[in-house]
Amino acid sequence: MTFLNQKYQSLTPYTPGEQVDETEFIKLNTNESPYPPAPKVQKAVAEAAQKLNRYPDIAWSSVAKPFAAYLGVKEDQLFLGNGSDEVLAYLFQGFTEQGIAFPDVTYGFYQVYSELYDVNTTIVPLKADFSIELKDYDELTGTVIFANPNAPTGVYLSQQAICDFLERHPNRLVVVDEAYIDFGCTSMISKITQYENLFVVGTFSKSRQLAGARLGFGVGNKKVIADLNRLRFSLNPYNINALTQAVGSAVLQEQAYVNQTIQKTIDVREWSKQQLAALGFEQTDSQGNFLFVKHSQISAEALFQALRAKKILVRWFNQPRAKDYLRITVGTQEQMRVLIKAVKKILTEVTS
C-alpha cells in the first residue's frame, strides 16, 4: 500500500554522487572543492551558532548586499537559494508554462524537475563533439536551460553565441546555469541589464568551498526575481539558514583565498589533461573543475570499478551518450598524481 500521489509514483529521482569516508577514499566523484573553507568562514560558523534561537534574515542582507556589489548588480536583481538546486526548482515550477528545452547530456536534475513539475520537455542532442548548438533551439518555444560550462562534459559556449540567441528570441526565458563558470570562463551576469530574458544561476559550492553549506543564487531582471520571491514566500521564506548566511558573508571577505584555490584547480586540471592525453585518453577541453574522459582499451565502467577497488572514486554515468566516459573531479595535485599512477597500473594490466 502507498499513500504517495499516483502522479509521483513513476518519478525517477536524481542520483547524487556517492558519499564515503574520505580517510579511506580519494573522492573525485562529486565536483566539490578539495580545499577547506577559507579561515573566516570557519570562524563565522562558531559565531553564528550563538544565535540559532532566532529565525534567519529573510532578506539575506549580510550576503545579498556585498554579493550584489561584487557581481555589479542591484539587490533586486539577485535571488538566493538553498543551493542552486532550489533556484532551479523554482524556475521549473514557475517559468515553464510554455515548455522547456535542454541538452541530452547535461545536469541530471533538469530531467527530474521536468517530471516533478510535469513540464512539456524537449531534449536537444548535443553535437558529436558534445558542444551546444543554440540554432537547434530556434524552432522550439518556451524556456531554454543549459549549463555553461556544461556538465558532465565541461564544454563551454561563448558569450557571443548566447547573446545572439537572446536577441533572436527576446520573448523566451534563457537560463544559463553557471555552476562552473569561475574556472576560467566568462559569465553572462554582465549582460543581465541588456537582456531581460536572461537568467543566470550560480553556486557557492564549487569555487567557494561551500558545498556543505548549500548556498546558490540567481541573477536576472527584477520582475523575475520578484516572481521567484513570490514562490519562495509561498513555500519557505526562511530558505537560507543562519549558519549558511554567516559563512556566505564570510567567504565574500576571502576573495583572495578563493582566487588562489581557483587558480590551483585550473593549473591541476591542465596538468591532468596532459597526463591523461599521454596515456591515450580522449577527452573534452573541459573548462570546469572536472575532466570528461574515455579510453579505447578499457570501458568506462571497468575503469570506474578498477579505480574504486584502489579507493579512488570517480563518476560513471550509465546513459547512452555518456556511458563511455568518466567524469573525474580535479582534486589536489597530490590526489591527481595518485590517480594518474593508479590509471597507469590499470592500463598496464589490461594491455599486458
CSV table of N, CA and C in Angstrom, one decimal, residues 185-242:
chain,number,residue,atom,x,y,z
A,185,CYS,N,36.2,30.9,-17.3
A,185,CYS,CA,35.2,31.3,-18.4
A,185,CYS,C,34.6,32.6,-18.1
A,186,THR,N,33.9,33.2,-19.1
A,186,THR,CA,33.3,34.5,-18.9
A,186,THR,C,31.8,34.3,-18.6
A,187,SER,N,31.4,34.9,-17.5
A,187,SER,CA,30.0,34.9,-17.1
A,187,SER,C,29.1,35.7,-17.9
A,188,MET,N,27.8,35.3,-17.9
A,188,MET,CA,26.8,36.1,-18.6
A,188,MET,C,26.2,37.2,-17.7
A,189,ILE,N,26.6,37.3,-16.4
A,189,ILE,CA,25.9,38.2,-15.5
A,189,ILE,C,26.1,39.6,-15.9
A,190,SER,N,27.2,40.0,-16.6
A,190,SER,CA,27.3,41.3,-17.1
A,190,SER,C,26.3,41.7,-18.1
A,191,LYS,N,25.6,40.8,-18.7
A,191,LYS,CA,24.6,41.0,-19.7
A,191,LYS,C,23.2,41.1,-19.2
A,192,ILE,N,23.0,40.9,-17.9
A,192,ILE,CA,21.6,40.9,-17.3
A,192,ILE,C,20.8,42.1,-17.6
A,193,THR,N,21.4,43.3,-17.5
A,193,THR,CA,20.6,44.5,-17.7
A,193,THR,C,20.3,44.6,-19.2
A,194,GLN,N,21.2,44.2,-20.1
A,194,GLN,CA,20.9,44.3,-21.5
A,194,GLN,C,19.8,43.4,-22.0
A,195,TYR,N,19.7,42.2,-21.4
A,195,TYR,CA,18.7,41.2,-21.8
A,195,TYR,C,17.7,40.8,-20.7
A,196,GLU,N,16.5,41.3,-20.8
A,196,GLU,CA,15.5,41.0,-19.8
A,196,GLU,C,15.1,39.5,-19.8
A,197,ASN,N,15.4,38.8,-20.9
A,197,ASN,CA,15.0,37.4,-20.9
A,197,ASN,C,16.1,36.4,-20.5
A,198,LEU,N,17.2,37.0,-19.9
A,198,LEU,CA,18.4,36.2,-19.5
A,198,LEU,C,18.3,36.0,-17.9
A,199,PHE,N,18.5,34.8,-17.5
A,199,PHE,CA,18.6,34.5,-16.1
A,199,PHE,C,19.8,33.6,-15.9
A,200,VAL,N,20.7,34.0,-14.9
A,200,VAL,CA,21.9,33.2,-14.6
A,200,VAL,C,21.8,32.6,-13.3
A,201,VAL,N,22.1,31.3,-13.2
A,201,VAL,CA,22.1,30.6,-11.9
A,201,VAL,C,23.6,30.3,-11.6
A,202,GLY,N,23.9,30.4,-10.3
A,202,GLY,CA,25.3,30.1,-9.8
A,202,GLY,C,25.2,29.4,-8.4
A,203,THR,N,26.4,29.1,-7.9
A,203,THR,CA,26.5,28.4,-6.7
A,203,THR,C,27.8,28.8,-5.9
A,204,PHE,N,27.7,28.7,-4.6
A,204,PHE,CA,28.9,28.8,-3.8
A,204,PHE,C,29.6,27.5,-3.5
A,205,SER,N,29.1,26.4,-4.1
A,205,SER,CA,29.5,25.1,-3.7
A,205,SER,C,30.9,24.7,-4.3
A,206,LYS,N,31.2,25.2,-5.5
A,206,LYS,CA,32.4,24.8,-6.2
A,206,LYS,C,33.6,25.6,-5.9
A,207,SER,N,33.6,26.8,-6.5
A,207,SER,CA,34.8,27.7,-6.3
A,207,SER,C,35.0,28.3,-4.9
A,208,ARG,N,33.9,28.3,-4.2
A,208,ARG,CA,34.0,29.0,-2.8
A,208,ARG,C,34.0,28.0,-1.7
A,209,GLN,N,34.1,26.7,-2.0
A,209,GLN,CA,34.3,25.6,-1.0
A,209,GLN,C,33.1,25.5,0.0
A,210,LEU,N,31.9,25.8,-0.5
A,210,LEU,CA,30.7,25.7,0.4
A,210,LEU,C,29.7,24.7,0.0
A,211,ALA,N,30.1,23.6,-0.5
A,211,ALA,CA,29.1,22.6,-0.9
A,211,ALA,C,28.2,22.1,0.2
A,212,GLY,N,28.8,22.0,1.4
A,212,GLY,CA,28.1,21.6,2.6
A,212,GLY,C,27.2,22.6,3.2
A,213,ALA,N,27.3,23.9,2.8
A,213,ALA,CA,26.5,25.0,3.4
A,213,ALA,C,25.2,25.1,2.6
A,214,ARG,N,25.2,24.7,1.3
A,214,ARG,CA,24.0,24.8,0.4
A,214,ARG,C,23.6,26.3,0.2
A,215,LEU,N,24.3,27.0,-0.6
A,215,LEU,CA,24.1,28.4,-1.0
A,215,LEU,C,24.2,28.5,-2.5
A,216,GLY,N,23.1,28.8,-3.1
A,216,GLY,CA,23.1,29.1,-4.6
A,216,GLY,C,22.5,30.5,-4.8
A,217,PHE,N,22.5,30.9,-6.1
A,217,PHE,CA,21.9,32.2,-6.4
A,217,PHE,C,21.4,32.2,-7.8
A,218,GLY,N,20.6,33.2,-8.1
A,218,GLY,CA,20.1,33.5,-9.4
A,218,GLY,C,20.2,35.0,-9.6
A,219,VAL,N,20.5,35.4,-10.9
A,219,VAL,CA,20.6,36.8,-11.2
A,219,VAL,C,19.8,37.1,-12.5
A,220,GLY,N,18.9,38.0,-12.4
A,220,GLY,CA,18.0,38.3,-13.5
A,220,GLY,C,17.3,39.7,-13.4
A,221,ASN,N,16.4,40.0,-14.3
A,221,ASN,CA,15.7,41.2,-14.1
A,221,ASN,C,14.8,41.2,-12.9
A,222,LYS,N,14.5,42.4,-12.4
A,222,LYS,CA,13.8,42.4,-11.1
A,222,LYS,C,12.4,41.8,-11.1
A,223,LYS,N,11.8,41.8,-12.2
A,223,LYS,CA,10.4,41.2,-12.3
A,223,LYS,C,10.5,39.7,-12.1
A,224,VAL,N,11.5,39.0,-12.7
A,224,VAL,CA,11.7,37.6,-12.5
A,224,VAL,C,12.1,37.3,-11.0
A,225,ILE,N,12.9,38.2,-10.5
A,225,ILE,CA,13.3,38.0,-9.1
A,225,ILE,C,12.1,38.1,-8.1
A,226,ALA,N,11.2,39.1,-8.4
A,226,ALA,CA,10.0,39.3,-7.6
A,226,ALA,C,9.1,38.1,-7.7
A,227,ASP,N,9.0,37.5,-8.9
A,227,ASP,CA,8.2,36.3,-9.0
A,227,ASP,C,8.8,35.1,-8.3
A,228,LEU,N,10.1,35.0,-8.3
A,228,LEU,CA,10.8,33.9,-7.6
A,228,LEU,C,10.5,34.1,-6.1
A,229,ASN,N,10.6,35.3,-5.6
A,229,ASN,CA,10.3,35.5,-4.2
A,229,ASN,C,8.8,35.3,-3.9
A,230,ARG,N,7.9,35.5,-4.8
A,230,ARG,CA,6.5,35.1,-4.6
A,230,ARG,C,6.4,33.6,-4.3
A,231,LEU,N,7.1,32.8,-5.1
A,231,LEU,CA,7.1,31.4,-4.9
A,231,LEU,C,7.8,31.0,-3.6
A,232,ARG,N,8.9,31.7,-3.3
A,232,ARG,CA,9.6,31.4,-2.1
A,232,ARG,C,8.8,31.7,-0.8
A,233,PHE,N,8.1,32.8,-0.8
A,233,PHE,CA,7.3,33.2,0.3
A,233,PHE,C,6.0,32.4,0.4
A,234,SER,N,5.7,31.6,-0.6
A,234,SER,CA,4.6,30.7,-0.6
A,234,SER,C,5.0,29.3,-0.1
A,235,LEU,N,6.3,29.1,0.0
A,235,LEU,CA,6.7,27.8,0.4
A,235,LEU,C,7.7,27.8,1.6
A,236,ASN,N,8.8,28.6,1.5
A,236,ASN,CA,9.8,28.6,2.6
A,236,ASN,C,10.5,29.9,2.6
A,237,PRO,N,9.9,31.0,3.2
A,237,PRO,CA,10.6,32.3,3.3
A,237,PRO,C,11.9,32.3,4.0
A,238,TYR,N,12.1,31.4,4.9
A,238,TYR,CA,13.4,31.3,5.6
A,238,TYR,C,14.3,30.2,4.9
A,239,ASN,N,14.5,30.4,3.6
A,239,ASN,CA,15.2,29.3,2.9
A,239,ASN,C,16.7,29.2,3.1
A,240,ILE,N,17.3,30.3,3.6
A,240,ILE,CA,18.8,30.3,3.8
A,240,ILE,C,19.0,30.4,5.3
A,241,ASN,N,19.5,29.3,5.9
A,241,ASN,CA,19.6,29.3,7.4
A,241,ASN,C,20.7,30.3,7.9
A,242,ALA,N,20.7,30.5,9.1
A,242,ALA,CA,21.6,31.5,9.7
A,242,ALA,C,23.1,31.1,9.6
